[in-house]
Amino acid sequence: MIGPSALPRRMFGLLAICGLLAACSGQPAARQASSTVVTSTTPTLNSAAAATELGPTPAGEGIQFTVSLRLPGAAELDAYLHDLITPGSSSYQQFLAPEEFGARFGLSQARIAPIVAWLESGGLAARLMPQRTSIAVSGSAGQVSNLLGVELVDWENAAGRRYHVPVGEVAVPANLNGDVAAVLGLNTEPLIRPSAVPTPLKAGAGDGLVPSTVSKAYEIDPLHDAGLNGEGMTIAIVSFDTFTPSDVELFDRNFGYTGGTPVELIRLAGASTEIGEGAGEVALDIQVIRGIAPKAQIIDYEGPNTSDGFVPIISRIVADGRAKIVSISWGLCENWSAPSSMRAEQREFAAAFAAGISIFSSSGDDAAYDCRRVDISDNPFERDLSPGVDWPTSSPSVISVGGTFLTLREDGTYVEEAGWEEPLGGGGGGGGLSAIQERPDWQSGVGVDNSASNGMRQVPDVAGPADPTSGFVVTYTDYEMGLVSGQVGGTSAAAPFWAASMLLTQQLAEREGVAGLGPLGPVLYQISAEQPTGAVFHDIVRGGNLLYSAGPGWDYSTGLGSPRVARLARAIVDALNQ
Amino acid sequence: MGFPSAPPPPAPTRKSSTTIIALFVGGMLALAILAVVFVLFNQPKAPEADCEPGKVCAPQPSLPPVPSNQPSPLPSPLPSVQPSVQPSPGPTTVPATLPPGASATPVVPAPTPVSNSPIVLSGELWQSSALNYSFEYDPNRWSLQDSTDDTAVFYSVRYDAQLVIRAVPAQTSPAELIAQQLAVVDTFMVGRVKDTDDYDALLGPSIGYVDGEGDVWSGVVLSNDGTPVAPGGVTVMAATDGRLTVSVLVLVGSPDAQVGSGTQQHRVRGQADEFLKSFDWDTRS
């Protein structure tokens, strides 16, 4: 018999209304008379509509947040970033260390000191990032409430994850308000999503991608054959969950890798210390990279999953200055990011761009409709079927990576790719036009100017294997099921695939005396324009993302296409050698 | 028989004995349809897997038995999981140090050799020799119940669902083929209305990368005695390449039943996408 009908999602409305109006859970704290209000920067979505209010956050509980700082030199920064990638300019390829960035574009120390003093007056610990984009702050919930004039209230979502939400508006002393651009991270509702799509593991010829097939299909083998395996190179992963180190050891054993460096963990304050729902994502990122660059030093930067969670992680990566290639497989619909949060995050991405860091960001797995949620537990009020793109992939300072469906021969050689789309399931590689971010000058080439263009950022820039049907085989420790193995796709796989491929390119560049690759987005467009079609990119002309079709040249489904890695690496190094 | 072909267009001639026979046959066919629907929706229901997006599915010990010569449709926990990861054939260890002379040798990619190796299939191949189209499906997820030159009918292995792919010459438009398929649906579903829930919306209908049209409906499925038995969801798409017009119909019982963090209809539709990706409109080319 057909089972009983279940229609629970239509019953979520009342709870969601209360969630949207977070103030119904408590009284706003009184503001200090001498303060002005900084808009509470993170909207309370309570995306899990069945969220439960638990009551005030215990006063002694540790709290972390970020004070994002105004960049008084923003106009000069725009000009500098343009010159940085313009051959012939005096600033061409003149990347800035974080301290240089801060001194040139940030607030003066004299203006920052009162902000730090104000934070410390409330008993909070404050750490200024050297690029002067933000201050990392920590203290107790009681101290935070007293200083900022907000009450923190605990909630628990349907998955049992506890988080806190500020009630009221953050108050900053009037004399500091012009320099404090935003106060971020007080709402710790986990809104940033991984872009991984698993399918059950299948046996037989159609098994998922393993390192050898990836290397053969995308012509990485010539780099490996030349001894380029990531040794001495460093790559960063942005994570909002964590991983199990023994999974990496198992991966090495399964694929015969020896002598690899253990994955380094840099865990920011407030990050989860135990594996959670996103553990598969972290494992995917690590294993895709390790399969391409097995000797590379992978640093997993883990931070708290908040809607503005990219600020502390990216600022830390820039401050550390160790990795010039970064992979991000997390994101959220750009409409869900508060404007002040997005501006703060964009300042961090710009600082990374200025430092010569290439950030590869997954374009999302909801095809051209990134704001459409499909989980039954999601807030129905947040469902949006209008075209939309993901954040931070729409940042003009990152490289957006879309998704493909890869077809191989049994000997592992490449046949073709199609833009990844699932007409019935609604999935597919993210792509389209940003509603918020403008298109950078460097995004140009055949197909970029099209009938849909409107001056806004167009994504993705490139693409890689993402359809779970042709996904990567990943074995990892799941937070509920223990060790599992599956075939995992999503643009989550495509982003680390590109990042690792470009890490080998960086190694080739260093071997041949090129100091640094710099932000690769402009270089990829330049090379695409210079090279014959198909020479270094697979120009993908089939498939799409449910709204836009893939086609010759750049398109909204697959960007410039997927890489023929060794050929592209050669072209990049040659271009930078000129 | 599973989901039948749509009835032929009405004959323009007056009723004759042939017509009467045809009506009799048609009546029998309709009875057969009802019987099939009854059987379909009265099959023992496979337990719903707690398999949510973002996770790898957990083994379900109460699943229907899987033939021993086929792999489990689900990943297994260790120790059986380790052998299932396929180590790369041939040498996999990347040299720890540069080979002699490597640093002096610039990387010059060699020309890509042409391979005659067969293309990897994502599942079982189904092919129409008469109409020259094909697609692939995962037999761990779909069971082929009926197959003719123009139509293939599959049952979902794990869900109360059926999928029908039908091809006709392109003289029939996609809209006409959709209407034909829905007419058949109406023989066992009452109260069929368009499903306007955003959650179920069909975005970007296409088959084998050929854009098409389609929509989603809901209604109540009838038993063979005409008794309403359960809600049903129907998704139909059709497209044409100028030679053929093809429809894909997905019928799901209790479409809004929750499966993991989604609905049964979403789960089934997601699994049905593999048919579309592998769809080859003309196997001769």
CSV table of N, CA and C in Angstrom, one decimal, chain A residues 456-547:
chain,number,residue,atom,x,y,z
A,456,MET,N,26.9,43.3,-14.2
A,456,MET,CA,27.2,42.6,-13.0
A,456,MET,C,28.1,41.4,-13.1
A,457,ARG,N,28.6,40.9,-12.0
A,457,ARG,CA,29.5,39.8,-12.1
A,457,ARG,C,28.8,38.6,-12.7
A,458,GLN,N,29.5,37.9,-13.6
A,458,GLN,CA,29.0,36.7,-14.2
A,458,GLN,C,29.8,35.5,-13.7
A,459,VAL,N,29.0,34.5,-13.3
A,459,VAL,CA,29.7,33.3,-12.8
A,459,VAL,C,29.1,32.1,-13.5
A,460,PRO,N,29.9,31.0,-13.6
A,460,PRO,CA,31.2,30.8,-13.1
A,460,PRO,C,32.3,31.3,-14.0
A,461,ASP,N,33.5,31.2,-13.5
A,461,ASP,CA,34.7,31.6,-14.4
A,461,ASP,C,35.2,30.3,-15.1
A,462,VAL,N,35.2,29.2,-14.5
A,462,VAL,CA,35.7,27.9,-15.0
A,462,VAL,C,34.8,26.8,-14.5
A,463,ALA,N,35.1,25.6,-14.9
A,463,ALA,CA,34.2,24.5,-14.4
A,463,ALA,C,35.1,23.2,-14.2
A,464,GLY,N,34.6,22.3,-13.5
A,464,GLY,CA,35.2,21.0,-13.3
A,464,GLY,C,34.2,20.0,-12.9
A,465,PRO,N,34.7,18.7,-12.8
A,465,PRO,CA,33.7,17.6,-12.6
A,465,PRO,C,32.9,17.8,-11.3
A,466,ALA,N,31.6,17.8,-11.4
A,466,ALA,CA,30.7,18.0,-10.3
A,466,ALA,C,29.5,17.1,-10.2
A,467,ASP,N,29.1,16.6,-11.4
A,467,ASP,CA,27.9,15.8,-11.4
A,467,ASP,C,28.2,14.6,-10.5
A,468,PRO,N,27.4,14.3,-9.5
A,468,PRO,CA,27.7,13.1,-8.7
A,468,PRO,C,27.7,11.8,-9.5
A,469,THR,N,27.1,11.7,-10.6
A,469,THR,CA,27.2,10.5,-11.4
A,469,THR,C,28.6,10.3,-11.9
A,470,SER,N,29.3,11.4,-12.0
A,470,SER,CA,30.8,11.2,-12.4
A,470,SER,C,31.6,11.8,-11.2
A,471,GLY,N,31.2,11.5,-10.0
A,471,GLY,CA,31.8,12.2,-8.8
A,471,GLY,C,33.0,11.4,-8.4
A,472,PHE,N,33.6,12.0,-7.4
A,472,PHE,CA,34.9,11.5,-6.8
A,472,PHE,C,34.5,10.4,-5.7
A,473,VAL,N,35.3,9.4,-5.7
A,473,VAL,CA,35.2,8.4,-4.6
A,473,VAL,C,35.9,9.0,-3.3
A,474,VAL,N,35.1,9.0,-2.3
A,474,VAL,CA,35.6,9.6,-1.0
A,474,VAL,C,35.3,8.6,0.1
A,475,THR,N,36.2,8.4,1.0
A,475,THR,CA,36.0,7.6,2.2
A,475,THR,C,36.3,8.5,3.4
A,476,TYR,N,35.3,8.5,4.3
A,476,TYR,CA,35.5,9.4,5.4
A,476,TYR,C,34.7,8.9,6.6
A,477,THR,N,35.0,9.6,7.7
A,477,THR,CA,34.2,9.2,8.9
A,477,THR,C,33.1,10.2,9.0
A,478,ASP,N,31.9,9.6,8.9
A,478,ASP,CA,30.7,10.4,9.0
A,478,ASP,C,30.3,10.5,10.5
A,479,TYR,N,29.7,11.7,10.8
A,479,TYR,CA,29.4,11.9,12.3
A,479,TYR,C,28.4,11.0,12.8
A,480,GLU,N,27.6,10.4,12.0
A,480,GLU,CA,26.6,9.5,12.5
A,480,GLU,C,26.9,8.0,12.2
A,481,MET,N,27.5,7.8,11.0
A,481,MET,CA,27.6,6.4,10.5
A,481,MET,C,29.0,5.8,10.6
A,482,GLY,N,29.9,6.6,11.1
A,482,GLY,CA,31.3,6.1,11.1
A,482,GLY,C,31.9,6.1,9.7
A,483,LEU,N,32.8,5.2,9.4
A,483,LEU,CA,33.5,5.2,8.2
A,483,LEU,C,32.6,4.8,7.0
A,484,VAL,N,32.5,5.6,6.0
A,484,VAL,CA,31.7,5.3,4.9
A,484,VAL,C,32.5,5.7,3.6
A,485,SER,N,32.0,5.1,2.5
A,485,SER,CA,32.6,5.4,1.3
A,485,SER,C,31.5,5.7,0.3
A,486,GLY,N,31.7,6.7,-0.5
A,486,GLY,CA,30.7,7.1,-1.5
A,486,GLY,C,31.3,7.9,-2.6
A,487,GLN,N,30.4,8.1,-3.6
A,487,GLN,CA,30.8,8.8,-4.8
A,487,GLN,C,30.2,10.2,-4.6
A,488,VAL,N,31.0,11.2,-4.5
A,488,VAL,CA,30.6,12.5,-4.2
A,488,VAL,C,30.9,13.5,-5.3
A,489,GLY,N,29.9,14.3,-5.6
A,489,GLY,CA,30.0,15.4,-6.6
A,489,GLY,C,29.7,16.7,-6.0
A,490,GLY,N,29.1,17.5,-6.9
A,490,GLY,CA,28.9,18.9,-6.5
A,490,GLY,C,30.0,19.8,-6.9
A,491,THR,N,29.7,21.1,-7.0
A,491,THR,CA,30.8,22.0,-7.3
A,491,THR,C,31.8,22.0,-6.2
A,492,SER,N,31.5,21.5,-5.1
A,492,SER,CA,32.4,21.2,-4.0
A,492,SER,C,33.6,20.4,-4.4
A,493,ALA,N,33.4,19.6,-5.3
A,493,ALA,CA,34.5,18.8,-5.8
A,493,ALA,C,35.3,19.6,-6.9
A,494,ALA,N,34.6,20.4,-7.7
A,494,ALA,CA,35.2,21.1,-8.7
A,494,ALA,C,36.2,22.2,-8.2
A,495,ALA,N,35.8,22.8,-7.1
A,495,ALA,CA,36.7,23.9,-6.6
A,495,ALA,C,38.1,23.3,-6.1
A,496,PRO,N,38.1,22.3,-5.3
A,496,PRO,CA,39.5,21.8,-4.9
A,496,PRO,C,40.2,21.2,-6.1
A,497,PHE,N,39.4,20.6,-7.1
A,497,PHE,CA,40.1,20.1,-8.3
A,497,PHE,C,40.9,21.2,-9.0
A,498,TRP,N,40.2,22.3,-9.1
A,498,TRP,CA,40.9,23.5,-9.8
A,498,TRP,C,42.0,24.0,-8.9
A,499,ALA,N,41.8,24.1,-7.6
A,499,ALA,CA,42.8,24.7,-6.7
A,499,ALA,C,44.0,23.8,-6.7
A,500,ALA,N,43.9,22.5,-6.7
A,500,ALA,CA,45.0,21.6,-6.6
A,500,ALA,C,45.8,21.7,-8.0
A,501,SER,N,45.0,21.7,-9.1
A,501,SER,CA,45.6,21.8,-10.4
A,501,SER,C,46.5,23.1,-10.5
A,502,MET,N,46.0,24.1,-10.0
A,502,MET,CA,46.7,25.4,-10.0
A,502,MET,C,47.9,25.4,-9.0
A,503,LEU,N,47.8,24.6,-8.0
A,503,LEU,CA,48.9,24.5,-7.1
A,503,LEU,C,50.1,23.8,-7.8
A,504,LEU,N,49.8,22.8,-8.6
A,504,LEU,CA,50.9,22.2,-9.4
A,504,LEU,C,51.5,23.2,-10.4
A,505,THR,N,50.6,24.1,-10.9
A,505,THR,CA,51.0,25.1,-11.8
A,505,THR,C,51.9,26.1,-11.1
A,506,GLN,N,51.6,26.4,-9.9
A,506,GLN,CA,52.4,27.3,-9.1
A,506,GLN,C,53.8,26.6,-8.9
A,507,GLN,N,53.8,25.3,-8.6
A,507,GLN,CA,55.1,24.6,-8.5
A,507,GLN,C,55.9,24.7,-9.7
A,508,LEU,N,55.2,24.5,-10.9
A,508,LEU,CA,55.9,24.6,-12.1
A,508,LEU,C,56.5,26.0,-12.3
A,509,ALA,N,55.7,27.0,-11.9
A,509,ALA,CA,56.2,28.4,-12.1
A,509,ALA,C,57.4,28.7,-11.2
A,510,GLU,N,57.3,28.2,-10.0
A,510,GLU,CA,58.5,28.4,-9.1
A,510,GLU,C,59.7,27.7,-9.6
A,511,ARG,N,59.5,26.5,-10.2
A,511,ARG,CA,60.6,25.8,-10.7
A,511,ARG,C,61.3,26.6,-11.9
A,512,GLU,N,60.5,27.3,-12.6
A,512,GLU,CA,61.0,28.0,-13.7
A,512,GLU,C,61.2,29.5,-13.5
A,513,GLY,N,61.2,29.8,-12.2
A,513,GLY,CA,61.7,31.1,-11.8
A,513,GLY,C,60.6,32.2,-11.8
A,514,VAL,N,59.4,31.9,-11.9
A,514,VAL,CA,58.3,32.9,-11.8
A,514,VAL,C,58.0,33.0,-10.4
A,515,ALA,N,58.1,34.2,-9.9
A,515,ALA,CA,57.9,34.4,-8.4
A,515,ALA,C,56.6,34.0,-7.9
A,516,GLY,N,55.5,34.4,-8.5
A,516,GLY,CA,54.2,34.0,-8.0
A,516,GLY,C,53.2,34.1,-9.1
A,517,LEU,N,52.2,33.3,-9.0
A,517,LEU,CA,51.1,33.3,-10.0
A,517,LEU,C,50.2,34.6,-9.9
A,518,GLY,N,50.1,35.0,-8.7
A,518,GLY,CA,49.1,36.1,-8.5
A,518,GLY,C,47.7,35.6,-8.6
A,519,PRO,N,46.8,36.5,-8.5
A,519,PRO,CA,45.4,36.1,-8.6
A,519,PRO,C,45.1,35.6,-10.0
A,520,LEU,N,44.7,34.4,-10.2
A,520,LEU,CA,44.7,33.7,-11.5
A,520,LEU,C,43.5,34.1,-12.3
A,521,GLY,N,42.4,34.6,-11.8
A,521,GLY,CA,41.3,34.9,-12.6
A,521,GLY,C,41.6,35.7,-13.8
A,522,PRO,N,42.2,36.8,-13.7
A,522,PRO,CA,42.6,37.6,-14.9
A,522,PRO,C,43.5,36.8,-15.9
A,523,VAL,N,44.4,36.0,-15.3
A,523,VAL,CA,45.3,35.3,-16.2
A,523,VAL,C,44.5,34.2,-17.0
A,524,LEU,N,43.6,33.6,-16.4
A,524,LEU,CA,42.8,32.6,-17.1
A,524,LEU,C,42.0,33.2,-18.3
A,525,TYR,N,41.4,34.3,-18.1
A,525,TYR,CA,40.7,35.0,-19.2
A,525,TYR,C,41.7,35.4,-20.3
A,526,GLN,N,42.8,35.9,-19.9
A,526,GLN,CA,43.8,36.3,-20.8
A,526,GLN,C,44.3,35.1,-21.7
A,527,ILE,N,44.6,34.0,-21.1
A,527,ILE,CA,45.0,32.8,-21.8
A,527,ILE,C,43.9,32.3,-22.7
A,528,SER,N,42.7,32.3,-22.2
A,528,SER,CA,41.6,31.8,-23.0
A,528,SER,C,41.5,32.6,-24.3
A,529,ALA,N,41.7,33.9,-24.2
A,529,ALA,CA,41.6,34.7,-25.4
A,529,ALA,C,42.8,34.5,-26.3
A,530,GLU,N,43.9,34.1,-25.8
A,530,GLU,CA,45.1,34.0,-26.6
A,530,GLU,C,45.2,32.6,-27.3
A,531,GLN,N,44.7,31.6,-26.6
A,531,GLN,CA,44.9,30.2,-27.1
A,531,GLN,C,43.8,29.8,-28.0
A,532,PRO,N,44.1,28.9,-29.0
A,532,PRO,CA,43.0,28.4,-29.8
A,532,PRO,C,42.0,27.6,-29.0
A,533,THR,N,40.8,27.6,-29.5
A,533,THR,CA,39.7,26.9,-28.8
A,533,THR,C,40.1,25.4,-28.5
A,534,GLY,N,40.0,25.0,-27.3
A,534,GLY,CA,40.2,23.6,-27.0
A,534,GLY,C,41.7,23.3,-26.7
A,535,ALA,N,42.6,24.3,-26.8
A,535,ALA,CA,44.0,24.0,-26.6
A,535,ALA,C,44.3,23.8,-25.1
A,536,VAL,N,43.8,24.7,-24.3
A,536,VAL,CA,44.1,24.6,-22.9
A,536,VAL,C,42.9,24.4,-22.0
A,537,PHE,N,41.7,24.8,-22.6
A,537,PHE,CA,40.4,24.5,-21.9
A,537,PHE,C,39.6,23.6,-22.7
A,538,HIS,N,38.9,22.7,-22.1
A,538,HIS,CA,37.8,22.0,-22.8
A,538,HIS,C,36.6,23.0,-22.9
A,539,ASP,N,36.3,23.4,-24.1
A,539,ASP,CA,35.2,24.3,-24.2
A,539,ASP,C,33.9,23.5,-24.2
A,540,ILE,N,33.1,23.6,-23.2
A,540,ILE,CA,32.0,22.7,-23.0
A,540,ILE,C,30.7,23.3,-23.7
A,541,VAL,N,30.1,22.6,-24.6
A,541,VAL,CA,29.1,23.2,-25.4
A,541,VAL,C,27.7,22.4,-25.3
A,542,ARG,N,27.7,21.4,-24.4
A,542,ARG,CA,26.4,20.7,-24.1
A,542,ARG,C,26.0,21.0,-22.7
A,543,GLY,N,24.7,20.7,-22.4
A,543,GLY,CA,24.2,20.8,-21.1
A,543,GLY,C,24.0,22.3,-20.7
A,544,GLY,N,23.9,22.5,-19.4
A,544,GLY,CA,23.6,23.9,-18.9
A,544,GLY,C,23.4,23.8,-17.4
A,545,ASN,N,22.6,24.8,-17.0
A,545,ASN,CA,22.3,24.8,-15.5
A,545,ASN,C,20.8,25.1,-15.3
A,546,LEU,N,19.9,24.6,-16.1
A,546,LEU,CA,18.5,24.7,-16.1
A,546,LEU,C,17.9,26.0,-16.6
A,547,LEU,N,18.8,27.0,-16.7
A,547,LEU,CA,18.4,28.3,-17.3
A,547,LEU,C,19.2,28.7,-18.4
